[in-house]
mmCIF file of C-alpha atoms in Angstrom:
data_model
loop_
_atom_site.group_PDB
_atom_site.id
_atom_site.type_symbol
_atom_site.label_atom_id
_atom_site.label_comp_id
_atom_site.label_asym_id
_atom_site.label_seq_id
_atom_site.Cartn_x
_atom_site.Cartn_y
_atom_site.Cartn_z
ATOM 1 C CA MET A 23 0.020 0.042 -0.037
ATOM 2 C CA SER A 24 1.267 3.155 -1.114
ATOM 3 C CA LYS A 25 1.594 6.336 1.773
ATOM 4 C CA LYS A 26 -1.161 8.467 -0.208
ATOM 5 C CA ASP A 27 -3.463 5.351 -0.078
ATOM 6 C CA THR A 28 -2.402 5.067 3.458
ATOM 7 C CA GLU A 29 -2.909 8.707 4.529
ATOM 8 C CA LYS A 30 -5.992 8.846 2.332
ATOM 9 C CA LYS A 31 -7.370 5.528 4.820
ATOM 10 C CA LEU A 32 -5.965 7.324 7.584
ATOM 11 C CA LYS A 33 -7.959 10.640 6.932
ATOM 12 C CA GLN A 34 -11.340 8.836 6.024
ATOM 13 C CA PHE A 35 -11.487 5.748 7.861
ATOM 14 C CA SER A 36 -13.705 5.538 11.410
ATOM 15 C CA VAL A 37 -12.303 5.036 14.571
ATOM 16 C CA LYS A 38 -14.324 1.939 15.828
ATOM 17 C CA GLY A 39 -11.711 0.475 18.438
ATOM 18 C CA ILE A 40 -9.648 2.437 20.778
ATOM 19 C CA LYS A 41 -7.219 1.182 23.363
ATOM 20 C CA GLU A 42 -5.090 3.497 25.827
ATOM 21 C CA VAL A 43 -1.062 2.663 25.506
ATOM 22 C CA PHE A 44 0.400 3.545 28.823
ATOM 23 C CA ASN A 45 3.739 3.422 27.858
ATOM 24 C CA GLY A 46 4.230 6.972 26.656
ATOM 25 C CA SER A 47 4.884 10.286 28.081
ATOM 26 C CA ASN A 48 1.450 11.622 26.415
ATOM 27 C CA ARG A 49 -1.922 9.901 25.885
ATOM 28 C CA VAL A 50 -1.474 7.587 23.057
ATOM 29 C CA PHE A 51 -4.123 5.011 21.684
ATOM 30 C CA LEU A 52 -3.959 2.491 19.256
ATOM 31 C CA CYS A 53 -6.926 2.444 17.013
ATOM 32 C CA GLU A 54 -8.837 -0.303 15.043
ATOM 33 C CA MET A 55 -10.101 2.242 11.941
ATOM 34 C CA VAL A 56 -12.570 1.025 9.700
ATOM 35 C CA ASP A 57 -13.993 1.960 5.930
ATOM 36 C CA GLU A 58 -17.578 1.508 6.644
ATOM 37 C CA SER A 59 -18.297 0.781 2.954
ATOM 38 C CA SER A 60 -15.937 -2.141 2.022
ATOM 39 C CA GLU A 61 -14.836 -3.125 5.946
ATOM 40 C CA LYS A 62 -11.573 -2.722 5.478
ATOM 41 C CA LYS A 63 -9.303 -2.250 8.469
ATOM 42 C CA ILE A 64 -5.483 -0.381 9.592
ATOM 43 C CA LEU A 65 -4.401 0.187 12.685
ATOM 44 C CA SER A 66 -3.273 3.153 13.790
ATOM 45 C CA ILE A 67 -1.705 5.349 16.768
ATOM 46 C CA TYR A 68 -3.057 8.490 17.616
ATOM 47 C CA LYS A 69 -2.212 11.131 20.039
ATOM 48 C CA PRO A 70 -4.875 13.839 20.795
ATOM 49 C CA ILE A 71 -3.668 17.269 21.698
ATOM 50 C CA LYS A 72 -5.859 17.282 24.730
ATOM 51 C CA GLY A 73 -3.266 14.606 25.735
ATOM 52 C CA GLU A 74 -0.063 16.234 25.560
ATOM 53 C CA ARG A 75 1.953 16.775 28.594
ATOM 54 C CA PRO A 76 3.578 20.112 28.569
ATOM 55 C CA LEU A 77 7.608 21.132 27.656
ATOM 56 C CA ARG A 78 9.813 23.398 28.674
ATOM 57 C CA ASP A 79 10.738 24.235 25.207
ATOM 58 C CA PHE A 80 7.712 23.840 23.159
ATOM 59 C CA PHE A 81 4.521 25.119 23.318
ATOM 60 C CA VAL A 82 1.618 23.359 24.438
ATOM 61 C CA GLY A 83 -0.955 21.667 21.864
ATOM 62 C CA ASN A 84 1.512 21.667 18.704
ATOM 63 C CA LEU A 85 2.881 18.196 18.881
ATOM 64 C CA CYS A 86 0.926 16.818 16.290
ATOM 65 C CA SER A 87 1.480 19.751 13.611
ATOM 66 C CA ARG A 88 5.283 19.353 14.855
ATOM 67 C CA GLU A 89 4.754 15.674 13.946
ATOM 68 C CA LEU A 90 3.019 16.117 10.626
ATOM 69 C CA ALA A 91 5.855 18.463 9.657
ATOM 70 C CA ALA A 92 8.686 15.952 10.296
ATOM 71 C CA TYR A 93 6.590 13.078 8.241
ATOM 72 C CA GLU A 94 6.448 15.768 5.543
ATOM 73 C CA ILE A 95 9.759 17.161 5.046
ATOM 74 C CA SER A 96 10.930 13.416 5.194
ATOM 75 C CA LYS A 97 8.919 12.592 2.205
ATOM 76 C CA GLN A 98 10.241 15.557 0.239
ATOM 77 C CA LEU A 99 13.960 14.473 1.297
ATOM 78 C CA GLY A 100 13.068 10.764 0.245
ATOM 79 C CA TRP A 101 13.244 9.238 3.684
ATOM 80 C CA PRO A 102 11.589 6.237 3.429
ATOM 81 C CA ASN A 103 11.044 4.804 7.082
ATOM 82 C CA LEU A 104 8.391 7.218 8.756
ATOM 83 C CA PRO A 105 5.189 5.655 8.813
ATOM 84 C CA PRO A 106 2.323 7.645 7.399
ATOM 85 C CA LEU A 107 0.517 10.158 9.111
ATOM 86 C CA VAL A 108 -2.145 12.925 9.086
ATOM 87 C CA ASN A 109 -3.656 15.204 11.461
ATOM 88 C CA ARG A 110 -7.563 14.994 12.024
ATOM 89 C CA ASP A 111 -9.988 14.863 14.538
ATOM 90 C CA GLY A 112 -10.595 12.227 16.541
ATOM 91 C CA PRO A 113 -12.607 10.277 19.606
ATOM 92 C CA PHE A 114 -10.568 13.105 21.983
ATOM 93 C CA GLY A 115 -10.420 15.636 19.917
ATOM 94 C CA PHE A 116 -8.419 16.791 16.916
ATOM 95 C CA GLY A 117 -4.568 15.145 16.884
ATOM 96 C CA SER A 118 -2.132 13.120 14.998
ATOM 97 C CA PHE A 119 -3.115 9.823 13.453
ATOM 98 C CA GLN A 120 0.006 7.461 12.209
ATOM 99 C CA MET A 121 0.410 4.292 10.457
ATOM 100 C CA PHE A 122 0.743 1.261 13.425
ATOM 101 C CA ILE A 123 3.946 -0.728 12.614
ATOM 102 C CA ASP A 124 3.855 -4.145 13.959
ATOM 103 C CA HIS A 125 6.809 -4.984 15.814
ATOM 104 C CA GLU A 126 8.777 -7.140 18.156
ATOM 105 C CA PRO A 127 8.866 -5.375 21.626
ATOM 106 C CA LYS A 128 12.152 -7.596 22.885
ATOM 107 C CA TYR A 129 13.991 -5.729 20.436
ATOM 108 C CA ASN A 130 15.121 -1.759 20.982
ATOM 109 C CA TYR A 131 17.976 0.176 20.238
ATOM 110 C CA PHE A 132 19.879 -0.685 23.065
ATOM 111 C CA ASN A 133 20.178 -4.406 22.466
ATOM 112 C CA LEU A 134 19.982 -3.901 18.374
ATOM 113 C CA PHE A 135 22.715 -1.022 18.328
ATOM 114 C CA ASP A 136 25.791 -3.162 18.238
ATOM 115 C CA GLY A 137 25.425 -5.193 14.888
ATOM 116 C CA PHE A 138 24.082 -2.014 12.806
ATOM 117 C CA GLN A 139 26.451 0.826 13.729
ATOM 118 C CA LYS A 140 27.373 1.176 10.287
ATOM 119 C CA GLN A 141 24.162 1.209 9.227
ATOM 120 C CA LEU A 142 23.174 3.726 12.321
ATOM 121 C CA LYS A 143 26.244 6.233 10.695
ATOM 122 C CA GLU A 144 25.054 6.414 7.389
#
């Protein structure tokens, strides 16, 4: 699925299931999004503005705008690894919806770093 197709789905699909993810510093939700006409489904990560925690070096309420700007810049630079992201209204108000990327929780930066130092330096 292309990034453009995924962005369209993130903008248009309805949120049908929502579950809070408690590991973040802000309020974060895993959402099941469904196209009413075709029953197609995708998973996304939703970060509502109302769930942002204040930071000393950023204005409150602009995290979703910063994330969208970073995503759009990455597309212009040809960086392939940022998941599609859109800003839209959600169950807890306006915020960002980003395509969920399935992962293996036991692997992270700290235990993969040594094996990928060359790639990380590029």
